[in-house]
Coordinates of C-alpha atoms and ligand atoms in Angstrom, one line a residue:
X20 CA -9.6 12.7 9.3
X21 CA -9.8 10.6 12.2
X22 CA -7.8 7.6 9.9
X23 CA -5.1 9.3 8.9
X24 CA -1.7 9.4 10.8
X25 CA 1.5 11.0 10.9
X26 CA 5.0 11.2 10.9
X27 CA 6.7 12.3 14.2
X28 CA 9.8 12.8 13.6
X29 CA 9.1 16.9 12.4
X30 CA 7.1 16.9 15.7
X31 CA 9.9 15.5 17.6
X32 CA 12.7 17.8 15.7
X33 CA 10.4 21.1 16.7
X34 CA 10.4 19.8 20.4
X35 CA 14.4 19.8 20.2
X36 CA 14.6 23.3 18.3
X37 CA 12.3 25.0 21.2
X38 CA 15.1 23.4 23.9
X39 CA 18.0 24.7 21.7
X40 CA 16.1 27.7 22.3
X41 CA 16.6 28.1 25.6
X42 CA 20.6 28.0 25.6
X43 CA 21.0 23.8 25.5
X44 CA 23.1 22.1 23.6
X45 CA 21.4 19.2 21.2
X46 CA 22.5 16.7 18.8
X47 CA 20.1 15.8 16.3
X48 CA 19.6 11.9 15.3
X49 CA 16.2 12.2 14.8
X50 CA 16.6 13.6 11.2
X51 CA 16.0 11.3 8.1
X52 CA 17.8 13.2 5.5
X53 CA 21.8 13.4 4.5
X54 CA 23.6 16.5 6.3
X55 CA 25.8 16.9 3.5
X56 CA 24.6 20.0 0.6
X57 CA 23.8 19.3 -2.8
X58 CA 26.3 18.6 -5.4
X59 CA 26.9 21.6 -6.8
X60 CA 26.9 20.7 -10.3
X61 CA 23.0 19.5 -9.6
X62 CA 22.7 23.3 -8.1
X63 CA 24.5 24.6 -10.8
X64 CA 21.6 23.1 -13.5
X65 CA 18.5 23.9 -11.7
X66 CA 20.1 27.8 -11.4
X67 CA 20.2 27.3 -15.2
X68 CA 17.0 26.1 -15.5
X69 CA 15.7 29.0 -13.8
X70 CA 17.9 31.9 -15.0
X71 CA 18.4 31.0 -18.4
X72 CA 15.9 28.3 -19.5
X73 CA 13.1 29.6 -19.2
X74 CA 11.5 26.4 -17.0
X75 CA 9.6 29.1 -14.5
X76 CA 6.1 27.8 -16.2
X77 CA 3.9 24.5 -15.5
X78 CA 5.7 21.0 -17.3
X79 CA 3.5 18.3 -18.2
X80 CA 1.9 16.6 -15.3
X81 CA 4.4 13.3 -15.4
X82 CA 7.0 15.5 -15.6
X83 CA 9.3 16.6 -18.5
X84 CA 10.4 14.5 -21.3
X85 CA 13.8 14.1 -20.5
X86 CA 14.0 13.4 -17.0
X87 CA 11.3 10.8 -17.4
X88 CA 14.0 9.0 -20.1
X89 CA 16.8 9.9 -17.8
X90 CA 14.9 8.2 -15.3
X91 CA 13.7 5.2 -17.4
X92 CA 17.9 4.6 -17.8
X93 CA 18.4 5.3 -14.5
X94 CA 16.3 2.5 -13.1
X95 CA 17.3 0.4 -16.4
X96 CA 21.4 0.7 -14.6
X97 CA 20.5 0.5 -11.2
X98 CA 17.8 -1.7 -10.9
X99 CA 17.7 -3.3 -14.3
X100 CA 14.4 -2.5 -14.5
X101 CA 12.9 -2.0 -17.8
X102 CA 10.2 0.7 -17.7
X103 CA 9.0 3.2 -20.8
X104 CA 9.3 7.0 -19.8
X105 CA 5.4 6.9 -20.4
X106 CA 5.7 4.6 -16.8
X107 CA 7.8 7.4 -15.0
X108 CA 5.9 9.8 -12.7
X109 CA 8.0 12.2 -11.3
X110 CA 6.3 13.9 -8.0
X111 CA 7.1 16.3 -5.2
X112 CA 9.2 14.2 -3.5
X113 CA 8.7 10.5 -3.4
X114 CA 6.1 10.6 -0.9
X115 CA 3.1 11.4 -2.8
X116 CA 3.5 7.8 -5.0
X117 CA 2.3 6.2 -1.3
X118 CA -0.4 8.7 -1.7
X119 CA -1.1 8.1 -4.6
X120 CA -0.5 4.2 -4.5
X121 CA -3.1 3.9 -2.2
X122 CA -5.8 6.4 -3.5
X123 CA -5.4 4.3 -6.8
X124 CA -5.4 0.7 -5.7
X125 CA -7.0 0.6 -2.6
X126 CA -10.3 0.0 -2.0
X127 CA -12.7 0.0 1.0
X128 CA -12.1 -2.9 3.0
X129 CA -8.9 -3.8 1.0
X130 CA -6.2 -4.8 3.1
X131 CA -2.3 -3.9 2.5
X132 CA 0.6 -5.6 4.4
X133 CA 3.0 -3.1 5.5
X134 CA 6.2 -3.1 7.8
X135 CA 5.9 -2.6 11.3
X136 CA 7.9 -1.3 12.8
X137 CA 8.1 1.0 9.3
X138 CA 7.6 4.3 7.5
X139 CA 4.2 5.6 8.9
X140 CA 2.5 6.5 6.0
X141 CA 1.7 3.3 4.8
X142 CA -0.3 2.4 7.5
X143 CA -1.2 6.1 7.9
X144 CA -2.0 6.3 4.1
X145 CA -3.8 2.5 3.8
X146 CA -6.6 3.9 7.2
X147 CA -6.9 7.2 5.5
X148 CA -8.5 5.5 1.9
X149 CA -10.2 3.3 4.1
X150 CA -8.5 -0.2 3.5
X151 CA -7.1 -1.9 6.4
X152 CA -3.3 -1.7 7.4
X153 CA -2.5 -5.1 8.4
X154 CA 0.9 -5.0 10.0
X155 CA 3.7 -7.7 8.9
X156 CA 6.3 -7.4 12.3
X157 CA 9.7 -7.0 12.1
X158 CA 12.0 -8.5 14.5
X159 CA 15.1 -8.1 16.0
X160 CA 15.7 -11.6 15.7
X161 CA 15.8 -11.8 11.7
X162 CA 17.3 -8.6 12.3
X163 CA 14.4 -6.7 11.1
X164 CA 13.8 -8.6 7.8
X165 CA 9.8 -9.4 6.8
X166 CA 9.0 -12.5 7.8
X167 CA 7.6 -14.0 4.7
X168 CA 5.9 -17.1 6.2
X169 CA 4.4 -14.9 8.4
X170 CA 3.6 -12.5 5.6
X171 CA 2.1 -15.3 3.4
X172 CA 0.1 -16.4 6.5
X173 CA -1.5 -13.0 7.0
X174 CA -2.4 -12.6 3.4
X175 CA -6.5 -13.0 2.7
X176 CA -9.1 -12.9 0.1
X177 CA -9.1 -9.1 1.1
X178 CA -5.6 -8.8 0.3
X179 CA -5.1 -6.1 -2.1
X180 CA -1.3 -4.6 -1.5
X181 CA 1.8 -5.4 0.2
X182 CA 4.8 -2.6 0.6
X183 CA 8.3 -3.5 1.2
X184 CA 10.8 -1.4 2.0
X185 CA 14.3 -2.0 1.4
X186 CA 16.7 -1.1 2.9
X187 CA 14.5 -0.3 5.3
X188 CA 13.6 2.8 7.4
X189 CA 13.9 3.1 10.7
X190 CA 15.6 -0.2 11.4
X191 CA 18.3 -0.4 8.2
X192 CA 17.5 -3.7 7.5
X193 CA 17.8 -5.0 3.6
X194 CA 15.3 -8.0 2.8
X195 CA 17.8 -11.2 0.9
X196 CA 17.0 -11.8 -2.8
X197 CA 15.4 -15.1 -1.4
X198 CA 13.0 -13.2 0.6
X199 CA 12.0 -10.5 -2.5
X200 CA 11.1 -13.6 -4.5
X201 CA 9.0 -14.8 -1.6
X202 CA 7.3 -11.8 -2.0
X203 CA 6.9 -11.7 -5.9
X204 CA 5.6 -15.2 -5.6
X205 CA 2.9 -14.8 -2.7
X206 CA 1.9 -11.5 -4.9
X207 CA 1.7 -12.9 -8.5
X208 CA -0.1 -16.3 -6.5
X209 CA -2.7 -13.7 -4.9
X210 CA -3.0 -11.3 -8.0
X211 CA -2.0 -8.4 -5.4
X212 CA 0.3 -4.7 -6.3
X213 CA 3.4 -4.4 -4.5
X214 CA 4.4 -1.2 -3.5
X215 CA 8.5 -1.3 -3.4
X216 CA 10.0 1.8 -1.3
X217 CA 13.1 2.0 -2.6
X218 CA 14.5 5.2 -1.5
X219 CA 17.9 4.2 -0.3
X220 CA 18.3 1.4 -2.9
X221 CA 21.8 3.0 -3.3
X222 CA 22.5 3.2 0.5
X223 CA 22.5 -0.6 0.5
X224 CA 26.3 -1.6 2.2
X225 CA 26.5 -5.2 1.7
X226 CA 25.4 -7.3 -1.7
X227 CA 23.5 -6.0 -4.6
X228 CA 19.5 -5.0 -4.0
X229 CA 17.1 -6.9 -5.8
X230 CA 14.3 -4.9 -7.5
X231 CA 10.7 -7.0 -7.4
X232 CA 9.8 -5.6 -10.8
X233 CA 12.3 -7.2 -12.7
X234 CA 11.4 -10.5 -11.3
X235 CA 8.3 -12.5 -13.6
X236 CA 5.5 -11.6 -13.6
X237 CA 6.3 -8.5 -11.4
X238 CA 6.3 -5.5 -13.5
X239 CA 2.5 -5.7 -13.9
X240 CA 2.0 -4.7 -10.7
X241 CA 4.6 -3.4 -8.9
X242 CA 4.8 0.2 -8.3
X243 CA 8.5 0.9 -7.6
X244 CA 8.8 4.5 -5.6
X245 CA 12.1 5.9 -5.0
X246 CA 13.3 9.5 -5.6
X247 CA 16.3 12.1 -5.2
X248 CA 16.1 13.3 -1.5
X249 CA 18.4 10.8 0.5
X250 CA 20.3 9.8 -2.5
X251 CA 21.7 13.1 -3.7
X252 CA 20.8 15.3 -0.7
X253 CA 18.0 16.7 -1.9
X254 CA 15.2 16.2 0.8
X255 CA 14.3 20.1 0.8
X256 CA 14.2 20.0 -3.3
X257 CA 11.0 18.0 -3.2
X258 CA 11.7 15.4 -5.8
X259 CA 11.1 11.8 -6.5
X260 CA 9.5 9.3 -8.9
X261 CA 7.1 6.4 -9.3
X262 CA 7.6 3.5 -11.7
X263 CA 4.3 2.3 -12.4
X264 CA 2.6 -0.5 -14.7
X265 CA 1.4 1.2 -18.0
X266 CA -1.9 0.2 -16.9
X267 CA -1.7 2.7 -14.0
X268 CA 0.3 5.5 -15.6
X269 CA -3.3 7.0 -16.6
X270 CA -4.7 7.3 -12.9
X271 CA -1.0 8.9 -11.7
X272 CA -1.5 11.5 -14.2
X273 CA -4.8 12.0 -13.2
X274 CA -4.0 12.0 -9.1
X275 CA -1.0 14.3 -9.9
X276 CA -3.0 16.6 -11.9
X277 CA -6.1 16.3 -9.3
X278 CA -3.1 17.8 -6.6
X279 CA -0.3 19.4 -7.1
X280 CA 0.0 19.9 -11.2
X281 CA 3.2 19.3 -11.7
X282 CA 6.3 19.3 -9.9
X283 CA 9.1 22.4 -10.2
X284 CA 10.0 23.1 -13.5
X285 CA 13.3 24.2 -12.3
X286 CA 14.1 21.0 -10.1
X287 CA 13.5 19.0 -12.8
X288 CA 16.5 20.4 -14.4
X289 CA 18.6 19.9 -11.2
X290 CA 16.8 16.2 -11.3
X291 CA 18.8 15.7 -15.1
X292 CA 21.8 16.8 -13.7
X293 CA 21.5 14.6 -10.7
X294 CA 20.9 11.3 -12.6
X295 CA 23.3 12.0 -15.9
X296 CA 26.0 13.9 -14.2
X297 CA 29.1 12.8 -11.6
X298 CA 28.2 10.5 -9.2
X299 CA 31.1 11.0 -6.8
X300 CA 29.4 13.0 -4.1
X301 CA 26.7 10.6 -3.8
X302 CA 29.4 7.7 -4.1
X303 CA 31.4 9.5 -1.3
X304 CA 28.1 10.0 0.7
X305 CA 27.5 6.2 0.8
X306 CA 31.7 5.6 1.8
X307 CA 31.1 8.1 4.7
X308 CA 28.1 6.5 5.7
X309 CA 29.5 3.1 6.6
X310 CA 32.3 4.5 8.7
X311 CA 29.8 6.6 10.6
X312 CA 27.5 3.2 10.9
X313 CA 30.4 1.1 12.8
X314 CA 31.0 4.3 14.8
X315 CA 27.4 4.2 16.0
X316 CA 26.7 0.6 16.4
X317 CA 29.9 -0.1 18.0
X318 CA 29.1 2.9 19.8
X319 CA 26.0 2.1 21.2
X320 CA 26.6 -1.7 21.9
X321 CA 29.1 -0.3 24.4
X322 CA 26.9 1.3 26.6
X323 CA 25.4 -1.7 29.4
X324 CA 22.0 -2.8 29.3
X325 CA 21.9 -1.5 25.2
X326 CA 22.0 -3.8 22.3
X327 CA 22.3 -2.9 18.2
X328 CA 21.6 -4.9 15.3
X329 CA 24.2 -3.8 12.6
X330 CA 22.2 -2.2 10.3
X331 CA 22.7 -3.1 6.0
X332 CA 21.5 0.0 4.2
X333 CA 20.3 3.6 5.1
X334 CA 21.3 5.8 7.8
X335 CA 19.6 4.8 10.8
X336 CA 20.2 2.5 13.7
X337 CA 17.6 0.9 15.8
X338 CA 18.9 0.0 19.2
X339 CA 16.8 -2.2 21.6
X340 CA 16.8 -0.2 24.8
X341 CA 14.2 -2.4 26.4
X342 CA 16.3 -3.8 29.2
X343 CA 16.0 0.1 31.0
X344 CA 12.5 -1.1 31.7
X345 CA 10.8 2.4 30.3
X346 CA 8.9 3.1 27.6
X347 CA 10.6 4.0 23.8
X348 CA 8.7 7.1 24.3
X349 CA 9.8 8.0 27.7
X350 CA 13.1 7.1 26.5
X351 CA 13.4 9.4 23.5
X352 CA 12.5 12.1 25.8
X353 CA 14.9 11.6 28.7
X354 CA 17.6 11.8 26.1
X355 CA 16.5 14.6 24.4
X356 CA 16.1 16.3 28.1
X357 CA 18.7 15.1 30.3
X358 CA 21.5 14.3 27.8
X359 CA 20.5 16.8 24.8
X360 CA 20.3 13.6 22.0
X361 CA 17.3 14.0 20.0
X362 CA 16.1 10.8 18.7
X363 CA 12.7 9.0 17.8
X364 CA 10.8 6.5 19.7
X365 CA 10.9 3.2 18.1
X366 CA 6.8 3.4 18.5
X367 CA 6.5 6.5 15.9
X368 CA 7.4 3.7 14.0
X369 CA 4.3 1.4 14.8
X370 CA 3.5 -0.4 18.0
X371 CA 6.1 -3.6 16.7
X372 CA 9.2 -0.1 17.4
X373 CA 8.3 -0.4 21.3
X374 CA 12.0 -1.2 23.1
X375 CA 13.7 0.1 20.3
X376 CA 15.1 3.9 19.5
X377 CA 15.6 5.3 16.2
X378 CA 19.0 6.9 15.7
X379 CA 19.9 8.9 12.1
X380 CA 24.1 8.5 11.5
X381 CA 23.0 11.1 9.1
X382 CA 25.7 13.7 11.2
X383 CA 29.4 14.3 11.5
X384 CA 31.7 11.8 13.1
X385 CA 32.4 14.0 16.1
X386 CA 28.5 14.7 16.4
X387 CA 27.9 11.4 16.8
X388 CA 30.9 10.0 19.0
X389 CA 29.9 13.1 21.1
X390 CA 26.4 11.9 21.2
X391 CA 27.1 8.1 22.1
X392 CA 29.1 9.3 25.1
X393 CA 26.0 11.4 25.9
X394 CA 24.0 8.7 25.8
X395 CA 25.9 5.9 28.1
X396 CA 26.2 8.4 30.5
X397 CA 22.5 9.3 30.6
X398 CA 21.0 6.0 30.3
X399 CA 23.6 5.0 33.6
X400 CA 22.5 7.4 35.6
X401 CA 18.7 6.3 35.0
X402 CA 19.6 2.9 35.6
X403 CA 21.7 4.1 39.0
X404 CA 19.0 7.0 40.1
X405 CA 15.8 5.6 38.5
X406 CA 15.3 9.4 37.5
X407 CA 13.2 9.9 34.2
X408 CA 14.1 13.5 33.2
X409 CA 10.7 14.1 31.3
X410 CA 10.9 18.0 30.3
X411 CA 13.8 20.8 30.1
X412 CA 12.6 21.9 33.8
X413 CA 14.3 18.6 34.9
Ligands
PLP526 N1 10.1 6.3 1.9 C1 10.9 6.2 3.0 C2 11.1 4.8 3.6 C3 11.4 7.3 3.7 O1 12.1 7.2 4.8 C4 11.1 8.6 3.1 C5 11.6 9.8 3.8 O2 12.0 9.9 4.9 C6 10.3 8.7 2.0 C7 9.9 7.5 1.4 C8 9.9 10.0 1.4 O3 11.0 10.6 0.7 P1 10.8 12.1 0.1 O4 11.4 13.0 1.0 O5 11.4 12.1 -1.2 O6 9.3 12.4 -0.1

């Protein structure tokens, strides 16, 4: 247990919950998940599912028959990815596929390239089997994108995995199709499995997203992971998917069936609904997204002494706050104390985040022009008064 990590950001949304507690007002951008409700329509099925269908009993372990074909079209549209239903693993959220990436591939010793700063189960996830993360930095000055020289550079006979992540959490960064088939080649030169997070492949602003399993060679050993929670505001639903090489498909079942069974019979039905329905809310999600993302970067780069890469997909933002000459940590807590803004230190991204913040847009215009102005005012007066406020006493 000593290997295995976690993910702050529940930690750091408690911490702001107990201050609300005691009468303080606080805005919340340390959330990764859409504030807007299901569709109803996707409510509306899963209700079905469990009032009239009968679906209150355990489904087959992949998940049922025709949300894995829904899915297989679904990734066939979006991603042109062409996968058998037999390759779809549908899962408790997207999250266990990490899990289960790396309990399948892994082996002791392996190593597995993985963003940093990035999501903190892969390198959480990579310790805990006992492989070896080996961090690929992201920087500011490539806004954020992989590296891929440097990538290539780090890869070694002990290479077993690399995981990209785009668009990218916590920095909103989108890798170029140039860079994706840097990947594919350095992983089809190496013989390694690519794990592809693409969670918000549909909360990409700018150009079309390149899956790395439709490029040659690719699908034999890419596992692509992406799921329903950020797409069709459905984090609390506990839904999401794995497309895996046939060769794998065997040791999913097995991993899912080893933990959790199956996932919600009556989800599932919601999950249908999701993928074959209307795709206006999740259309209008996306629209309201980029207006909140100039409002927040334009926003922030306001404020002296703070800088903001525009971000290309997701909901976050990933200003570099270095220049205040404090730690991201100490940072994130003298907002969340002294100007009631709750967001992540860059570092509960990996040690590559220090300088930077993490922001969610994932809130309401007002929320977030009212958080902004909280901010600039805050991080003046600790620039004027040197003052770190480090706890609600002050
Ligand atoms: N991958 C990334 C990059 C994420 O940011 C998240 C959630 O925050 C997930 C995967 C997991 O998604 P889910 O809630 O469906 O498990």
């Amino acid at each position: 247990m000593s290997r295995i990590g976690t993910e702050t950001a529940f930690e750091a949304a408690a911490r702001a919950r107990a201050l609300e507690a005691t009468g303080r007002s606080v805005i919340h951008l340390e959330i990764g998940e859409p504030d807007f409700d299901t569709p109803r329509h996707i409510k509306d099925a899963a209700v079905r599912g469990l009032l009239e269908e009968g679906m209150t009993h355990y489904t087959a372990a992949e998940g049922i028959a025709p949300l894995r074909q829904a899915i297989a079209d679904d990734v066939r549209r979006w991603k042109g990815i062409e996968a058998l239903p037999d390759q779809v693993i549908v899962t408790p959220g997207a999250k266990p596929i990490m899990f289960y990436a790396m309990l399948a591939v892994v082996d002791e010793g392996d190593e597995v390239i993985y963003p940093n700063p990035g999501f903190p189960i892969y390198e959480s996830m990579a310790e805990y089997v006992g492989g070896v993360a080996v961090a690929a930095p992201l920087r500011e000055e490539r806004e954020f994108r992989m590296d891929i020289e440097e990538v290539a550079g780090l890869v070694t006979p002990r290479t077993r995995m690399i995981v990209i992540n785009s668009p990218h959490n916590p920095t909103g960064s989108v890798m170029t199709p140039d860079d994706v088939r840097a990947v594919a080649d350095i992983a089809n030169r190496h013989d390694l499995v690519v794990l592809a997070d693409e969670i918000y492949g549909r909360l990409q602003y700018e150009g079309a997203p390149l899956s790395i399993a439709t490029l040659p060679g690719m699908a034999e050993r890419t596992i692509t992971l992406d799921g329903f929670s950020k797409t069709f505001a459905m984090t609390g639903w506990r839904l999401g998917y794995g497309i895996v090489p046939a060769w794998l498909a065997p040791t999913f079942s097995r991993l899912v069936i080893n933990s959790v069974s199956c996932t919600n019979a009556f989800a599932q039905a919601g999950a249908i609904a999701a993928l074959t329905g209307p795709q206006d809310a999740a259309d209008a999600m996306r629209e309201e997204f980029i207006a909140r993302r100039t409002l927040m970067v334009d926003g922030l780069n306001a404020i002296p002494g703070a800088s903001c890469v525009m971000p290309h997909g997701a909901f976050y933002v990933f200003p570099n706050l270095s220049s205040f000459g404090r730690s991201s940590a100490d940072i994130a807590t003298h907002l969340l104390y002294d100007a009631g803004v709750c967001g992540l230190a860059g570092t509960a991204f990996g040690h590559h985040g220090e300088g930077y913040l993490r922001f969610s847009y994932a809130n309401s215009r007002d929320n977030i022009r009212a958080a902004v102005e909280r901010i600039g005012d805050s991080l003046g007066r600790l620039e004027r008064t040197g003052d770190l406020v480090t706890s609600s006493a002050g």
